[in-house]
mmCIF file of C-alpha atoms in Angstrom:
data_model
loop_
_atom_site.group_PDB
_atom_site.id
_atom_site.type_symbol
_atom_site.label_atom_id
_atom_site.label_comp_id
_atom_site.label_asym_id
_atom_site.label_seq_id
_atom_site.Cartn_x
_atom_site.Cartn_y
_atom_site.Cartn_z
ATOM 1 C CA UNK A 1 -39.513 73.840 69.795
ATOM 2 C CA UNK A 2 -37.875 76.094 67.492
ATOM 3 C CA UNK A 3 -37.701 76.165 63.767
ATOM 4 C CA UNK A 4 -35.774 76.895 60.563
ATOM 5 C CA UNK A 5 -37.118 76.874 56.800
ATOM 6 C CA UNK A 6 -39.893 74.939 58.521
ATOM 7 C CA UNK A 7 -37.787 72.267 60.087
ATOM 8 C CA UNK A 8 -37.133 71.846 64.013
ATOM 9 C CA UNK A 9 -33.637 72.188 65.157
ATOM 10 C CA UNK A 10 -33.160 68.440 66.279
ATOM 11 C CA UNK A 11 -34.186 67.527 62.516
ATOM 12 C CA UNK A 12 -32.010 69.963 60.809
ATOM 13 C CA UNK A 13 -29.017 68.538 62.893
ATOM 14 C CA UNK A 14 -30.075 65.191 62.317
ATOM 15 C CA UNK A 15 -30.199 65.502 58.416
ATOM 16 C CA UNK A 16 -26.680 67.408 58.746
ATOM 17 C CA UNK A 17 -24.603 64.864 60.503
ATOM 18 C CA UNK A 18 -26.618 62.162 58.219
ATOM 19 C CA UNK A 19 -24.956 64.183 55.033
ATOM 20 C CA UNK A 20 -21.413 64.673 56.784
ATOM 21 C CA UNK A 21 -21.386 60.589 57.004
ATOM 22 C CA UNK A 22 -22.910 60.237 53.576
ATOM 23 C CA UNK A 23 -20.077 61.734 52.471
ATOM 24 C CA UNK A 24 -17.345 60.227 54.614
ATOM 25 C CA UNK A 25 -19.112 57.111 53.291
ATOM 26 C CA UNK A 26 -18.941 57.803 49.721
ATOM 27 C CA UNK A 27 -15.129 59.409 49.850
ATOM 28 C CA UNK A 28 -13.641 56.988 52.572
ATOM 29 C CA UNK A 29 -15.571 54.198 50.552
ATOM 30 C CA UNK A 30 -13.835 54.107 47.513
ATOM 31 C CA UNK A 31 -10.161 54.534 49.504
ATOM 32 C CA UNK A 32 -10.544 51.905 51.849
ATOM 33 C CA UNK A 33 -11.619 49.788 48.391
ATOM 34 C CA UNK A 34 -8.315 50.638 47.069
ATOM 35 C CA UNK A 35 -6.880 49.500 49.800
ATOM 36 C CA UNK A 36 -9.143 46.581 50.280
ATOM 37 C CA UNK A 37 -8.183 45.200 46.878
ATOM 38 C CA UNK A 38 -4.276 45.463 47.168
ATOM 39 C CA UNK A 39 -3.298 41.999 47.597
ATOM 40 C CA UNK A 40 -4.612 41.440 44.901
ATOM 41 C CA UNK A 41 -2.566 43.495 42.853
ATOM 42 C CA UNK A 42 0.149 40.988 42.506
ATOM 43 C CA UNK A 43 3.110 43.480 41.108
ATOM 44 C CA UNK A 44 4.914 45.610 42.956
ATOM 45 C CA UNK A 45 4.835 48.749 40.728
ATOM 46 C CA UNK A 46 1.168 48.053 40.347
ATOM 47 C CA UNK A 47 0.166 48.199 44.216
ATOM 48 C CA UNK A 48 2.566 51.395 44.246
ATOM 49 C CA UNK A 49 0.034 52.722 41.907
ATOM 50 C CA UNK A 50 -3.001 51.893 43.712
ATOM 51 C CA UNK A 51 -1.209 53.839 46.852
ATOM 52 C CA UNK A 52 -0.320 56.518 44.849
ATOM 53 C CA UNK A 53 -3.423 56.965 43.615
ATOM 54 C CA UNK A 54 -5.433 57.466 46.915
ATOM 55 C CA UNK A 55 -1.900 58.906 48.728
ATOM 56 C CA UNK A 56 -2.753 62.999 47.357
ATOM 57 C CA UNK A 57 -6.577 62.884 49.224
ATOM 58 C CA UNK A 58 -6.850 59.787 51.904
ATOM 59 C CA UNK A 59 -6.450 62.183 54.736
ATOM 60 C CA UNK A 60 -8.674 64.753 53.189
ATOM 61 C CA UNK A 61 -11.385 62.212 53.022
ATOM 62 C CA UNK A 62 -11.370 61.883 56.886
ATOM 63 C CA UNK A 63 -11.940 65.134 57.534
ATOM 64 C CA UNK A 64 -15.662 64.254 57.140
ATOM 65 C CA UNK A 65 -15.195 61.632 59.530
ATOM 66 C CA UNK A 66 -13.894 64.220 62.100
ATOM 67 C CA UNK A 67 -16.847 66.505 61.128
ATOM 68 C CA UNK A 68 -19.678 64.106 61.314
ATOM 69 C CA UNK A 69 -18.284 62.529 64.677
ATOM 70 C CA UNK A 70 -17.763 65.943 66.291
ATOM 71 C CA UNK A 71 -21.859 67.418 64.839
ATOM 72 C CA UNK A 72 -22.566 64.104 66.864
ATOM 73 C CA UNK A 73 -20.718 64.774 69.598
ATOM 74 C CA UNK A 74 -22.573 68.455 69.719
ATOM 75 C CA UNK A 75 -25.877 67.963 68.614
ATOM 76 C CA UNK A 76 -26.450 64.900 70.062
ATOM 77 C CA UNK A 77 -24.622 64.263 73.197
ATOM 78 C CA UNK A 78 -26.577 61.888 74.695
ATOM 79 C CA UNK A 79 -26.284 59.275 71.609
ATOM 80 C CA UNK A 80 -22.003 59.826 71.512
ATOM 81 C CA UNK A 81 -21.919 58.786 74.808
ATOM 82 C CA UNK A 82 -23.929 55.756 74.710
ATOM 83 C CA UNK A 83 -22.116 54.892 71.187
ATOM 84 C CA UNK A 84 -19.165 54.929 72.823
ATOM 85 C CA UNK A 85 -19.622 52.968 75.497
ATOM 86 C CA UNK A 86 -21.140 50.477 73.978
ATOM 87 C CA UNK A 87 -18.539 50.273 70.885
ATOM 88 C CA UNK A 88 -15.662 51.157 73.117
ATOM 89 C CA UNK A 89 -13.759 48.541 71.276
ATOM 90 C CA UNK A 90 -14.371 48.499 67.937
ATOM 91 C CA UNK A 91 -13.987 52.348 67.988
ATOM 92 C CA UNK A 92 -10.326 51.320 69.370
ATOM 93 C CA UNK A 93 -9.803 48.201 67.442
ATOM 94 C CA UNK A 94 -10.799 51.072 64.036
ATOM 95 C CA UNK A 95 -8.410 54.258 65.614
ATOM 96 C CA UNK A 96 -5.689 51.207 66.142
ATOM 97 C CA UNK A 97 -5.913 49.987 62.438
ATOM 98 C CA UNK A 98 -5.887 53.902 60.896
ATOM 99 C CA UNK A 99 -2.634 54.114 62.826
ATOM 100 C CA UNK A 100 -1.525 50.991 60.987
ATOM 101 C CA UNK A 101 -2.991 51.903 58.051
ATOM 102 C CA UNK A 102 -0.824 55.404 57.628
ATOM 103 C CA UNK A 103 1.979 53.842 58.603
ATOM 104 C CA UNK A 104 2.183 51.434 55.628
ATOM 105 C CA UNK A 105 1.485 54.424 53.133
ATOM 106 C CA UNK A 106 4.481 56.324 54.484
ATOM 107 C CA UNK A 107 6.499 53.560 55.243
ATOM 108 C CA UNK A 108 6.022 50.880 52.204
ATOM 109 C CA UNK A 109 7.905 52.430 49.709
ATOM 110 C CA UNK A 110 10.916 53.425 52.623
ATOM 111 C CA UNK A 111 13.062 50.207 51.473
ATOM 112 C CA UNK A 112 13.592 48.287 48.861
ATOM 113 C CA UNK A 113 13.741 45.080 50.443
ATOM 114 C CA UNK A 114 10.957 42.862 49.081
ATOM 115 C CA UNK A 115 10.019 41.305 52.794
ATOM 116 C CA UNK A 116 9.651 44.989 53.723
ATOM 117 C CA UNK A 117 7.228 45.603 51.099
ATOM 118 C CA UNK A 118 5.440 42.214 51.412
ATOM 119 C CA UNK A 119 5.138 43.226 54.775
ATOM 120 C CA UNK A 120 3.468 46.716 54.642
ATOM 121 C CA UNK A 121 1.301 45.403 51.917
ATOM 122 C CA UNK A 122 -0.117 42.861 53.387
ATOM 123 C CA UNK A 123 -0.720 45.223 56.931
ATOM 124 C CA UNK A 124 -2.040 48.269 54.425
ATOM 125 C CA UNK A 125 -4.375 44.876 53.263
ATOM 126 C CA UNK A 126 -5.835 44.038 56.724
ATOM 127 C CA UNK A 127 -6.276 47.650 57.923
ATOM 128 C CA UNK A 128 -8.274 48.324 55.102
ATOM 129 C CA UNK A 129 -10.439 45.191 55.107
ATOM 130 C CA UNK A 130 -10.734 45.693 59.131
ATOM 131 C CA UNK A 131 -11.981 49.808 59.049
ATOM 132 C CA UNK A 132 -14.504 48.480 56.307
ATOM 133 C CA UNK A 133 -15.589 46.154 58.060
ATOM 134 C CA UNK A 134 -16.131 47.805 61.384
ATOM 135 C CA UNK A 135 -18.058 50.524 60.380
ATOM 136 C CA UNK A 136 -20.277 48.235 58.734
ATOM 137 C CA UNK A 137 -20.592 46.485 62.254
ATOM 138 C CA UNK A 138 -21.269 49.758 63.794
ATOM 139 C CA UNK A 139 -24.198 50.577 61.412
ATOM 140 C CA UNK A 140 -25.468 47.074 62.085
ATOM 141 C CA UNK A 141 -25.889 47.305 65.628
ATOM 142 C CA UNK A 142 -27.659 50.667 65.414
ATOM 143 C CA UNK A 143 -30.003 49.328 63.016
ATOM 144 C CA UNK A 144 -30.999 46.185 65.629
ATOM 145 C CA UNK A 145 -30.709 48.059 68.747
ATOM 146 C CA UNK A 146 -28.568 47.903 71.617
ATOM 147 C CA UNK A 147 -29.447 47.436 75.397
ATOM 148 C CA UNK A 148 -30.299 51.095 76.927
ATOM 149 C CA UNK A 149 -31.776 51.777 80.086
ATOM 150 C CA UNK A 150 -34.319 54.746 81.051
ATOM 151 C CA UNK A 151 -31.297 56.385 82.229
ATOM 152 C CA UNK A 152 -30.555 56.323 78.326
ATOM 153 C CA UNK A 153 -27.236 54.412 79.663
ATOM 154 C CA UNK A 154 -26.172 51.711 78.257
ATOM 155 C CA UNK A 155 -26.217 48.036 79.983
ATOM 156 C CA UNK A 156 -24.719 45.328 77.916
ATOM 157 C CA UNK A 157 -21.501 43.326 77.459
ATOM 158 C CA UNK A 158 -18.074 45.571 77.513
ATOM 159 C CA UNK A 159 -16.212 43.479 75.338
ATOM 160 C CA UNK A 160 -17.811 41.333 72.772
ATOM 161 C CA UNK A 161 -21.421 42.436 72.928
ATOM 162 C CA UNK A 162 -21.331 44.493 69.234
ATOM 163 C CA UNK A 163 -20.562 41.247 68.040
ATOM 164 C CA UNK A 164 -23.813 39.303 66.287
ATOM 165 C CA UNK A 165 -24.733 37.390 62.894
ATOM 166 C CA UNK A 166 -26.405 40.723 61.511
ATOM 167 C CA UNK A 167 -23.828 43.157 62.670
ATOM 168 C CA UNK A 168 -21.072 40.391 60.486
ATOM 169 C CA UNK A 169 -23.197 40.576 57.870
ATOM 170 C CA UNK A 170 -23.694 44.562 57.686
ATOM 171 C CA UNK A 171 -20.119 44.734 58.308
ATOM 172 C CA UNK A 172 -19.106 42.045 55.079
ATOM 173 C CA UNK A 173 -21.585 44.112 52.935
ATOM 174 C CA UNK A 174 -19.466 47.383 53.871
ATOM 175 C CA UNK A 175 -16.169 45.418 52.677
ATOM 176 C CA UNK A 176 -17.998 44.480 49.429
ATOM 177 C CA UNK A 177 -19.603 48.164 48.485
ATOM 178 C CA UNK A 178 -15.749 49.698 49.537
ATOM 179 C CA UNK A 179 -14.360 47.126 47.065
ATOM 180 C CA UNK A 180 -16.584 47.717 44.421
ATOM 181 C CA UNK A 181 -16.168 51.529 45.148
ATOM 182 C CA UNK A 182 -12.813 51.045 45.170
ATOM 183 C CA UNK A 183 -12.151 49.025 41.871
ATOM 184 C CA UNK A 184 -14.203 51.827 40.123
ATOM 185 C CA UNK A 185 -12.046 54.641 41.650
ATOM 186 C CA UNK A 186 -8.992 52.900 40.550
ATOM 187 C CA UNK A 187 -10.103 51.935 36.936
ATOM 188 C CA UNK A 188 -10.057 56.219 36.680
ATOM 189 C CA UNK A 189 -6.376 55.729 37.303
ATOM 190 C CA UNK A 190 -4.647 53.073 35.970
ATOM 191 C CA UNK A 191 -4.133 52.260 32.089
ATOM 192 C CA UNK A 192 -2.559 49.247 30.625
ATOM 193 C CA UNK A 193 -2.181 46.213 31.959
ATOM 194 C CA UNK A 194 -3.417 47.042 35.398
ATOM 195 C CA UNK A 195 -6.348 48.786 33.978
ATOM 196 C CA UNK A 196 -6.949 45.202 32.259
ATOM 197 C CA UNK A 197 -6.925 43.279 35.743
ATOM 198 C CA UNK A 198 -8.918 45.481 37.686
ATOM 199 C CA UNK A 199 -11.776 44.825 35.385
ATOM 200 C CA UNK A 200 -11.749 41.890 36.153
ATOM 201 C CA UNK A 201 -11.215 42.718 40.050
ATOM 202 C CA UNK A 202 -14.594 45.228 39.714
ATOM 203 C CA UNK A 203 -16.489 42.141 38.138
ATOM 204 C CA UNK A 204 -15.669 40.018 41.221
ATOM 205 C CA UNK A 205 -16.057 42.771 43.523
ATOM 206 C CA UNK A 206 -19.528 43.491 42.420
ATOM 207 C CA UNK A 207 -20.605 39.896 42.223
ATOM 208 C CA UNK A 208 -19.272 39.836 45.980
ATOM 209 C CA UNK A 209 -21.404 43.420 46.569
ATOM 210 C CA UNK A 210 -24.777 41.688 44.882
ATOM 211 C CA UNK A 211 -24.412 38.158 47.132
ATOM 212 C CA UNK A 212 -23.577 40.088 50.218
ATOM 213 C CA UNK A 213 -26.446 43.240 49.924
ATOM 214 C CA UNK A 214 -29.083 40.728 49.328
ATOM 215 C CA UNK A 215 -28.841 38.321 52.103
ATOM 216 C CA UNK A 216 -28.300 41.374 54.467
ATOM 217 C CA UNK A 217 -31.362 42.903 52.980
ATOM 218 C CA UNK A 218 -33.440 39.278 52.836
ATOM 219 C CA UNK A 219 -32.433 39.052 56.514
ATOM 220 C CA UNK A 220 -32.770 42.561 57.600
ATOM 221 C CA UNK A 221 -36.754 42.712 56.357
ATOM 222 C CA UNK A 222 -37.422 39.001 57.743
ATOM 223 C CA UNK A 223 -35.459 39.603 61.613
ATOM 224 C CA UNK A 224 -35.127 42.708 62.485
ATOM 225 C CA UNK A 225 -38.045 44.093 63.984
ATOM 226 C CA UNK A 226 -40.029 47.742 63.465
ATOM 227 C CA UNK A 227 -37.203 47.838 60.300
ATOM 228 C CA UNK A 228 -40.671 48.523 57.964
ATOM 229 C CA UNK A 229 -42.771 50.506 59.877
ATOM 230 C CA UNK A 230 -41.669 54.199 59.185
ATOM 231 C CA UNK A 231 -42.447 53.166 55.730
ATOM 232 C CA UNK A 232 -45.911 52.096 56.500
ATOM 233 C CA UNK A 233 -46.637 55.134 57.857
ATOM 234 C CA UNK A 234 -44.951 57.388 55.151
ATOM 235 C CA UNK A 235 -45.336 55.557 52.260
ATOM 236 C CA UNK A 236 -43.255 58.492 49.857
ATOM 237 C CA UNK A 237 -40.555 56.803 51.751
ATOM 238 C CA UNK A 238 -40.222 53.946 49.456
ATOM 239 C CA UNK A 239 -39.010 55.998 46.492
ATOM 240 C CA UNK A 240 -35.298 55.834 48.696
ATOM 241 C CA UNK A 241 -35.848 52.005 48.155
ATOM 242 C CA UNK A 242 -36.947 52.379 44.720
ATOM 243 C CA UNK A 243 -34.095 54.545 43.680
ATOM 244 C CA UNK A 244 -31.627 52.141 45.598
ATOM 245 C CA UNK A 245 -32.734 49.348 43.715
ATOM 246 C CA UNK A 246 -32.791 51.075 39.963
ATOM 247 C CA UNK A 247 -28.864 52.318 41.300
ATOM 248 C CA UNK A 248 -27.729 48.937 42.096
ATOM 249 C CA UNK A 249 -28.936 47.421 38.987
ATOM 250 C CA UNK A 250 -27.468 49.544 36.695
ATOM 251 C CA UNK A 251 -23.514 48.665 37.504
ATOM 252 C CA UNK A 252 -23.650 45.769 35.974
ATOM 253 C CA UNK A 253 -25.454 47.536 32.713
ATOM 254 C CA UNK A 254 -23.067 50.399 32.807
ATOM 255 C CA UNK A 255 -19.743 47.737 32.817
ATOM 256 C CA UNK A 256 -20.810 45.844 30.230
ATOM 257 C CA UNK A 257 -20.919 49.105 28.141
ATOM 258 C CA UNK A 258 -17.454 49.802 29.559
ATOM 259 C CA UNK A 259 -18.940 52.941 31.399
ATOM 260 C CA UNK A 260 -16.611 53.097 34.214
ATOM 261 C CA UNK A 261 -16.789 56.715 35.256
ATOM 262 C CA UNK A 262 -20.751 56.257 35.524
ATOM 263 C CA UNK A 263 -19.757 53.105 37.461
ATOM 264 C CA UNK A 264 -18.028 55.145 40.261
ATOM 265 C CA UNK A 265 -20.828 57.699 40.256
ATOM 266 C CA UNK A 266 -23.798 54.766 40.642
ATOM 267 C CA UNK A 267 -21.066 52.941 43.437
ATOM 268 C CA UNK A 268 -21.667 56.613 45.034
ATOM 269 C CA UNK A 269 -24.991 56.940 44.472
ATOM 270 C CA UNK A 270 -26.071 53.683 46.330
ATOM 271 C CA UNK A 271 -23.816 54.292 49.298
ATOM 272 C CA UNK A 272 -25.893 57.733 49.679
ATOM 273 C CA UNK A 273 -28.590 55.800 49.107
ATOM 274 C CA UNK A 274 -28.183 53.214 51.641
ATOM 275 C CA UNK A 275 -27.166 55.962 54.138
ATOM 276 C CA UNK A 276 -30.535 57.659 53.246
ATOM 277 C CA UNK A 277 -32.629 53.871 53.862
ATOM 278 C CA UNK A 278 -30.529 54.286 57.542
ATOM 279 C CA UNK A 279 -31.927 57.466 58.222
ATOM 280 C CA UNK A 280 -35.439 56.432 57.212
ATOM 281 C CA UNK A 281 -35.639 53.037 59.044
ATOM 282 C CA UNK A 282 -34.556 55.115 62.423
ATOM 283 C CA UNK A 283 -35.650 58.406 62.362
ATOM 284 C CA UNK A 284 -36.683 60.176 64.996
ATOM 285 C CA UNK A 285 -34.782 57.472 66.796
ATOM 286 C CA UNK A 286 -31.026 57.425 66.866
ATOM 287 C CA UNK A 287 -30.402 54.293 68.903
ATOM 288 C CA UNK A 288 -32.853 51.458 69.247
ATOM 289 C CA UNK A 289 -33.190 50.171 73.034
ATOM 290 C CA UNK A 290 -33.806 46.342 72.958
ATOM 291 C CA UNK A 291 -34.873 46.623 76.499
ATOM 292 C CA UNK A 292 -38.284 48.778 75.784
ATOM 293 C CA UNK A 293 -38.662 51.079 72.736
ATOM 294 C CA UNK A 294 -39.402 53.640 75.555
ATOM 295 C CA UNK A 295 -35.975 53.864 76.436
ATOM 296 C CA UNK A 296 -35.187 54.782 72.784
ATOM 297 C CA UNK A 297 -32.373 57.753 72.298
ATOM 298 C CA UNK A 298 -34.123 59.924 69.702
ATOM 299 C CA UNK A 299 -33.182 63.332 67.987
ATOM 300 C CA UNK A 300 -35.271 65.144 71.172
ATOM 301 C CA UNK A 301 -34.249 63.063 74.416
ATOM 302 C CA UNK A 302 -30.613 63.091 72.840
ATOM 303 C CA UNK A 303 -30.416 66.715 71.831
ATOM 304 C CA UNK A 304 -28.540 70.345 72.956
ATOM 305 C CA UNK A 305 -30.189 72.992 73.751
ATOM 306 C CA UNK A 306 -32.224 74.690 71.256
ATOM 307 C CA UNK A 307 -29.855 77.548 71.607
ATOM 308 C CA UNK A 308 -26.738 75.951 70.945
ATOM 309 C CA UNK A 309 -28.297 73.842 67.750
ATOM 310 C CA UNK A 310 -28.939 76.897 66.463
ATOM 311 C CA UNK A 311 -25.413 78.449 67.619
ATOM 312 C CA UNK A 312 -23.506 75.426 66.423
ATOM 313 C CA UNK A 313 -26.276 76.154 62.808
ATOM 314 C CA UNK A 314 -24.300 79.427 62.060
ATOM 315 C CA UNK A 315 -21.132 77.694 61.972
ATOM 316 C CA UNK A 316 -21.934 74.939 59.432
ATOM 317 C CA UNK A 317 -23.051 77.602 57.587
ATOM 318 C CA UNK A 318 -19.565 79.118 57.339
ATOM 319 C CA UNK A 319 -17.344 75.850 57.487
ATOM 320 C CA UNK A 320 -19.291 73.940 54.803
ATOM 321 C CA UNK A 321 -18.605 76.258 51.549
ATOM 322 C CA UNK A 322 -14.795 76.327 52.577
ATOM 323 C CA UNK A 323 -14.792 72.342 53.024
ATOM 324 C CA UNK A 324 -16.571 72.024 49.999
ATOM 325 C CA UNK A 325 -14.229 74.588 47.964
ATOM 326 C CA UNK A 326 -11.392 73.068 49.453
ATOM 327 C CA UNK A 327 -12.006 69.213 48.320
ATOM 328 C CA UNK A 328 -13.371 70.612 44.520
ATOM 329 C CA UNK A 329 -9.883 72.433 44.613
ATOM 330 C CA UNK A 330 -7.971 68.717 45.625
ATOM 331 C CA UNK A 331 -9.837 66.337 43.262
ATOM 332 C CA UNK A 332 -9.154 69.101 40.597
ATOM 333 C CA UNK A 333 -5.347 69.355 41.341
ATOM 334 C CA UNK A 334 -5.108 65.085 41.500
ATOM 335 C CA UNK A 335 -7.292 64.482 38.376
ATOM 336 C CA UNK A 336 -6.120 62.139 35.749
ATOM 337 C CA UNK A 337 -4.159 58.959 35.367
ATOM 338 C CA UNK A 338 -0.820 57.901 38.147
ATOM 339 C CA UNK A 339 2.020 58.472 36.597
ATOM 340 C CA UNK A 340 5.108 57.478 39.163
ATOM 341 C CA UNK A 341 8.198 59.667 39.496
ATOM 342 C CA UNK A 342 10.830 59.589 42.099
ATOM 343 C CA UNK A 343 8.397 61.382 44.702
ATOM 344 C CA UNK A 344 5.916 58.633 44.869
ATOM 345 C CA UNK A 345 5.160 56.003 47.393
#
């Protein structure tokens, strides 16, 4: 085994493609939340603002989707494939429904027609609801394990096996932290009367985020089994928990003082944080066999070759300062409130 700064290669790609969805997470999060809460934006000059204000960096957000999926694809090549056979169609169902939801950015504002809008809106609705949800359904069933052989295949349903009560309740809590994510985003751009409402929208949304994370929690400690025991055995683990806990219960603190920018950055934080309870709960193991835990896919069975971990190493090295200079440049170019002009959505 082979080593950097101390760490073995497997690790080091595992903690990589952890922080490339981390951030997809976090910056994805708080768009799909936009989007997730646009129905209930009841005006139509206020749901063109709630486009407009995601419109400049929504596609920049996904690059981190691309990333993450393709350091999976490389470092781990063993896990993609069994991923994707066994959530061939969600992963189709979720490509199908970022189609749809492009479309109605680019094509809302394209007429006039009120049926037209109604229309988009209420498709730009569903496909935001739908990609929230089914990434919360994916994280769900690789938290509870899915059925691979000692081929490291897997060998359950093809159609409707992702779907379970556990994997519905991950994915619901996704829709609620997006929507609470979201309201926060949006109360950096709006003023006036909209500002006014979606108060009141990130009150709901985080009552809906508190109901939802605790039963998933309550039931993910009580049913799903092994979920405790890397904690056990490292017990400087539980500071993730800790932290999660103190970061949840400070929203509700921090909008009763009106604190809304500290709002988005504790939404953030706990998304990271929940990523990071993932990542403890599994590692070394990427995907849980519910046949026998020998037939777990871990960051070793799963991996490339040393050499190209370490090839593929030199490239992150490069690409990550230009990704990260290239989103600081965005966010500071889009800052500030959404004014609309004759160029917007």
């Amino acid at each position: 085994m082979e080593y950097f700064l101390g760490i073995d290669y497997p690790t080091l790609w595992f903690l990589i493609v952890g922080a490339l969805l981390s951030a997809y997470g976090i910056l994805e999060g708080f768009d799909l939340g936009s989007g997730s809460l646009h129905i209930f934006l009841r005006q139509d000059q206020s749901r063109r603002i709630n486009i407009n204000a995601i419109a400049p960096i929504w596609d920049a957000n996904q690059v981190f989707l691309i990333i993450g999926g393709g350091a999976l694809f490389a470092g781990f090549p063993v896990m993609y494939a069994a991923l994707m056979s066994s959530m061939y169609i969600p992963f189709m169902v979720f490509l199908f429904f970022l189609v749809l939801r492009a479309m109605a950015i680019k094509y809302r504002s394209a007429e006039d027609k009120a049926w037209w809008r109604t229309a988009w809106d209420w498709i730009y609705f569903v496909s935001n609801v739908s990609i929230s949800f089914l990434l919360g359904v994916v994280v769900g069933n690789v938290l509870q394990g899915l059925a691979i052989d000692k081929d490291l295949e897997y060998k359950g349903g093809v159609f409707f096996g992702f779907f379970s009560f556990y994997s519905v309740l991950v994915g619901l809590t996704s829709v609620s932290l997006f929507m609470m994510q979201g309201a926060a985003f949006l109360l950096l751009k709006t003023q006036d009367k909209l500002y006014a409402r979606l108060t009141m929208i990130l009150r709901n949304a985080v009552v809906f985020f508190l109901v939802s994370f605790s039963f998933t929690s309550l039931y993910t400690l009580v049913f799903i089994e092994g979920v405790v025991e890397n904690f056990r055995e490292e017990p400087e683990y539980f500071i993730v928990p800790v932290f999660t806990f103190l970061a949840v219960a400070n929203i509700p603190r921090l909008i009763r003082q009106k604190k809304y920018e500290l709002v988005f950055v504790f939404s953030s934080l706990t998304t990271a944080f929940l990523m990071m309870l993932v990542a403890l709960q599994l590692y070394p193991v990427l995907l849980p066999s519910t046949i026998d835990s020998k037939f777990n896919i871990t960051i070793y069975n799963a991996a490339s070759s040393m050499k190209s971990l370490e090839i593929m190493l030199l490239f992150a090295a490069v690409g990550t300062p230009l990704i990260g200079l290239y989103m600081w440049n965005l966010y500071k170019t889009f800052r500030g409130k959404v004014e609309l002009d004759d160029f917007s959505y």
